[in-house]
């Protein structure tokens, strides 16, 4: 296998900054091995399985799709629209206290925006998309908790404890993704 064939598999879908950095490192490694007397296929074989290398690199660096994802702002706006509609419907059709969850979620929305607005664009897009899902879930969860507190058991009480666990998992996953995105963005800054 030639180095270019190996790189096509090993670096597939990585962001351009990571692609460039890893290409330079692997080229240098193969050149060093060839100066030691190995042929190109033998030197490339020392790099390992390109599919496994790709999986390892994708755990370390962001993919091109993650850096170019521009859906965050749209997801955020759509989520705010859903929560606003939920608040309006509950105020109008149900009872005013049933709108507490979505109204509190809407009050938290500007705080969330202030926290993420200074992040680099790829990080901000990811955080807004994640926060959009969270704000919808939070409004539902808060209403169900208030129902339970008033003695009016919500339809599925198991979800009351599921949502905080889901949020914890989301936070851990978000932290890992943000680290990968930031690590990849730093590679681009060095170039």
mmCIF file of N, CA and C in Angstrom, residues 110-160:
data_model
loop_
_atom_site.group_PDB
_atom_site.id
_atom_site.type_symbol
_atom_site.label_atom_id
_atom_site.label_comp_id
_atom_site.label_asym_id
_atom_site.label_seq_id
_atom_site.Cartn_x
_atom_site.Cartn_y
_atom_site.Cartn_z
ATOM 1 N N UNK A 110 -31.607 33.752 27.313
ATOM 2 C CA UNK A 110 -30.595 34.808 27.121
ATOM 3 C C UNK A 110 -29.290 34.521 27.874
ATOM 4 N N UNK A 111 -29.385 33.906 29.043
ATOM 5 C CA UNK A 111 -28.184 33.548 29.789
ATOM 6 C C UNK A 111 -27.348 32.539 29.001
ATOM 7 N N UNK A 112 -28.017 31.561 28.423
ATOM 8 C CA UNK A 112 -27.317 30.572 27.605
ATOM 9 C C UNK A 112 -26.641 31.267 26.417
ATOM 10 N N UNK A 113 -27.360 32.160 25.766
ATOM 11 C CA UNK A 113 -26.792 32.875 24.620
ATOM 12 C C UNK A 113 -25.562 33.682 25.034
ATOM 13 N N UNK A 114 -25.634 34.355 26.186
ATOM 14 C CA UNK A 114 -24.484 35.137 26.656
ATOM 15 C C UNK A 114 -23.277 34.253 26.944
ATOM 16 N N UNK A 115 -23.514 33.046 27.439
ATOM 17 C CA UNK A 115 -22.419 32.137 27.759
ATOM 18 C C UNK A 115 -21.713 31.596 26.512
ATOM 19 N N UNK A 116 -22.444 31.414 25.425
ATOM 20 C CA UNK A 116 -21.843 30.780 24.242
ATOM 21 C C UNK A 116 -21.447 31.764 23.150
ATOM 22 N N UNK A 117 -21.843 33.000 23.237
ATOM 23 C CA UNK A 117 -21.643 33.921 22.114
ATOM 24 C C UNK A 117 -20.185 34.236 21.823
ATOM 25 N N UNK A 118 -19.297 34.090 22.793
ATOM 26 C CA UNK A 118 -17.882 34.420 22.566
ATOM 27 C C UNK A 118 -17.049 33.225 22.127
ATOM 28 N N UNK A 119 -17.669 32.084 22.038
ATOM 29 C CA UNK A 119 -16.954 30.885 21.598
ATOM 30 C C UNK A 119 -16.701 30.960 20.093
ATOM 31 N N UNK A 120 -15.686 30.254 19.597
ATOM 32 C CA UNK A 120 -15.481 30.198 18.141
ATOM 33 C C UNK A 120 -16.726 29.612 17.453
ATOM 34 N N UNK A 121 -16.960 29.977 16.234
ATOM 35 C CA UNK A 121 -18.175 29.601 15.507
ATOM 36 C C UNK A 121 -18.500 28.105 15.573
ATOM 37 N N UNK A 122 -17.563 27.195 15.317
ATOM 38 C CA UNK A 122 -17.927 25.768 15.386
ATOM 39 C C UNK A 122 -18.370 25.323 16.783
ATOM 40 N N UNK A 123 -17.714 25.859 17.811
ATOM 41 C CA UNK A 123 -18.100 25.519 19.187
ATOM 42 C C UNK A 123 -19.467 26.115 19.494
ATOM 43 N N UNK A 124 -19.679 27.362 19.101
ATOM 44 C CA UNK A 124 -20.968 28.025 19.344
ATOM 45 C C UNK A 124 -22.101 27.281 18.646
ATOM 46 N N UNK A 125 -21.886 26.877 17.400
ATOM 47 C CA UNK A 125 -22.930 26.139 16.690
ATOM 48 C C UNK A 125 -23.288 24.845 17.409
ATOM 49 N N UNK A 126 -22.267 24.125 17.855
ATOM 50 C CA UNK A 126 -22.522 22.874 18.571
ATOM 51 C C UNK A 126 -23.258 23.139 19.878
ATOM 52 N N UNK A 127 -22.801 24.141 20.642
ATOM 53 C CA UNK A 127 -23.436 24.431 21.925
ATOM 54 C C UNK A 127 -24.874 24.911 21.763
ATOM 55 N N UNK A 128 -25.146 25.709 20.756
ATOM 56 C CA UNK A 128 -26.519 26.179 20.541
ATOM 57 C C UNK A 128 -27.446 25.034 20.162
ATOM 58 N N UNK A 129 -26.969 24.127 19.327
ATOM 59 C CA UNK A 129 -27.805 22.976 18.972
ATOM 60 C C UNK A 129 -28.088 22.125 20.206
ATOM 61 N N UNK A 130 -27.075 21.894 21.024
ATOM 62 C CA UNK A 130 -27.248 21.102 22.238
ATOM 63 C C UNK A 130 -28.157 21.825 23.224
ATOM 64 N N UNK A 131 -27.947 23.133 23.401
ATOM 65 C CA UNK A 131 -28.775 23.906 24.325
ATOM 66 C C UNK A 131 -30.215 23.978 23.846
ATOM 67 N N UNK A 132 -30.411 23.953 22.539
ATOM 68 C CA UNK A 132 -31.780 23.947 22.018
ATOM 69 C C UNK A 132 -32.545 22.703 22.446
ATOM 70 N N UNK A 133 -31.892 21.555 22.342
ATOM 71 C CA UNK A 133 -32.531 20.321 22.809
ATOM 72 C C UNK A 133 -32.776 20.391 24.318
ATOM 73 N N UNK A 134 -31.795 20.899 25.040
ATOM 74 C CA UNK A 134 -31.904 20.964 26.486
ATOM 75 C C UNK A 134 -33.058 21.856 26.926
ATOM 76 N N UNK A 135 -33.224 22.997 26.276
ATOM 77 C CA UNK A 135 -34.240 23.950 26.712
ATOM 78 C C UNK A 135 -35.653 23.386 26.518
ATOM 79 N N UNK A 136 -35.844 22.611 25.463
ATOM 80 C CA UNK A 136 -37.149 21.956 25.255
ATOM 81 C C UNK A 136 -37.372 20.910 26.346
ATOM 82 N N UNK A 137 -36.368 20.080 26.588
ATOM 83 C CA UNK A 137 -36.490 19.065 27.636
ATOM 84 C C UNK A 137 -36.693 19.685 29.010
ATOM 85 N N UNK A 138 -35.969 20.753 29.290
ATOM 86 C CA UNK A 138 -36.073 21.397 30.593
ATOM 87 C C UNK A 138 -37.476 21.940 30.828
ATOM 88 N N UNK A 139 -38.086 22.539 29.820
ATOM 89 C CA UNK A 139 -39.431 23.099 29.998
ATOM 90 C C UNK A 139 -40.442 21.988 30.303
ATOM 91 N N UNK A 140 -40.327 20.863 29.625
ATOM 92 C CA UNK A 140 -41.213 19.736 29.918
ATOM 93 C C UNK A 140 -40.961 19.185 31.321
ATOM 94 N N UNK A 141 -39.690 18.994 31.652
ATOM 95 C CA UNK A 141 -39.327 18.436 32.955
ATOM 96 C C UNK A 141 -39.821 19.318 34.091
ATOM 97 N N UNK A 142 -39.632 20.629 33.947
ATOM 98 C CA UNK A 142 -40.043 21.530 35.022
ATOM 99 C C UNK A 142 -41.555 21.495 35.222
ATOM 100 N N UNK A 143 -42.305 21.453 34.138
ATOM 101 C CA UNK A 143 -43.763 21.366 34.277
ATOM 102 C C UNK A 143 -44.176 20.067 34.958
ATOM 103 N N UNK A 144 -43.536 18.967 34.603
ATOM 104 C CA UNK A 144 -43.884 17.692 35.234
ATOM 105 C C UNK A 144 -43.507 17.686 36.711
ATOM 106 N N UNK A 145 -42.380 18.300 37.056
ATOM 107 C CA UNK A 145 -41.994 18.391 38.469
ATOM 108 C C UNK A 145 -42.996 19.234 39.247
ATOM 109 N N UNK A 146 -43.458 20.333 38.654
ATOM 110 C CA UNK A 146 -44.461 21.163 39.325
ATOM 111 C C UNK A 146 -45.775 20.412 39.483
ATOM 112 N N UNK A 147 -46.141 19.623 38.475
ATOM 113 C CA UNK A 147 -47.341 18.792 38.579
ATOM 114 C C UNK A 147 -47.221 17.826 39.751
ATOM 115 N N UNK A 148 -46.077 17.177 39.847
ATOM 116 C CA UNK A 148 -45.846 16.224 40.930
ATOM 117 C C UNK A 148 -45.873 16.933 42.279
ATOM 118 N N UNK A 149 -45.306 18.107 42.363
ATOM 119 C CA UNK A 149 -45.275 18.872 43.604
ATOM 120 C C UNK A 149 -46.687 19.277 44.042
ATOM 121 N N UNK A 150 -47.557 19.597 43.072
ATOM 122 C CA UNK A 150 -48.942 19.956 43.377
ATOM 123 C C UNK A 150 -49.801 18.739 43.696
ATOM 124 N N UNK A 151 -49.236 17.530 43.539
ATOM 125 C CA UNK A 151 -49.990 16.312 43.834
ATOM 126 C C UNK A 151 -50.701 15.735 42.627
ATOM 127 N N UNK A 152 -50.530 16.348 41.481
ATOM 128 C CA UNK A 152 -51.144 15.879 40.243
ATOM 129 C C UNK A 152 -50.061 15.138 39.448
ATOM 130 N N UNK A 153 -49.991 13.816 39.649
ATOM 131 C CA UNK A 153 -48.899 13.027 39.063
ATOM 132 C C UNK A 153 -48.884 13.130 37.539
ATOM 133 N N UNK A 154 -47.724 13.421 36.966
ATOM 134 C CA UNK A 154 -47.623 13.469 35.500
ATOM 135 C C UNK A 154 -47.796 12.074 34.904
ATOM 136 N N UNK A 155 -48.048 11.999 33.603
ATOM 137 C CA UNK A 155 -48.330 10.713 32.960
ATOM 138 C C UNK A 155 -47.232 9.670 33.135
ATOM 139 N N UNK A 156 -45.996 10.060 33.052
ATOM 140 C CA UNK A 156 -44.914 9.082 33.190
ATOM 141 C C UNK A 156 -43.862 9.643 34.141
ATOM 142 N N UNK A 157 -43.959 9.222 35.389
ATOM 143 C CA UNK A 157 -43.063 9.742 36.415
ATOM 144 C C UNK A 157 -41.616 9.291 36.220
ATOM 145 N N UNK A 158 -41.418 8.188 35.512
ATOM 146 C CA UNK A 158 -40.061 7.713 35.262
ATOM 147 C C UNK A 158 -39.234 8.723 34.489
ATOM 148 N N UNK A 159 -39.883 9.516 33.640
ATOM 149 C CA UNK A 159 -39.168 10.526 32.868
ATOM 150 C C UNK A 159 -38.625 11.648 33.748
ATOM 151 N N UNK A 160 -39.232 11.857 34.915
ATOM 152 C CA UNK A 160 -38.747 12.902 35.810
ATOM 153 C C UNK A 160 -37.305 12.656 36.225
#
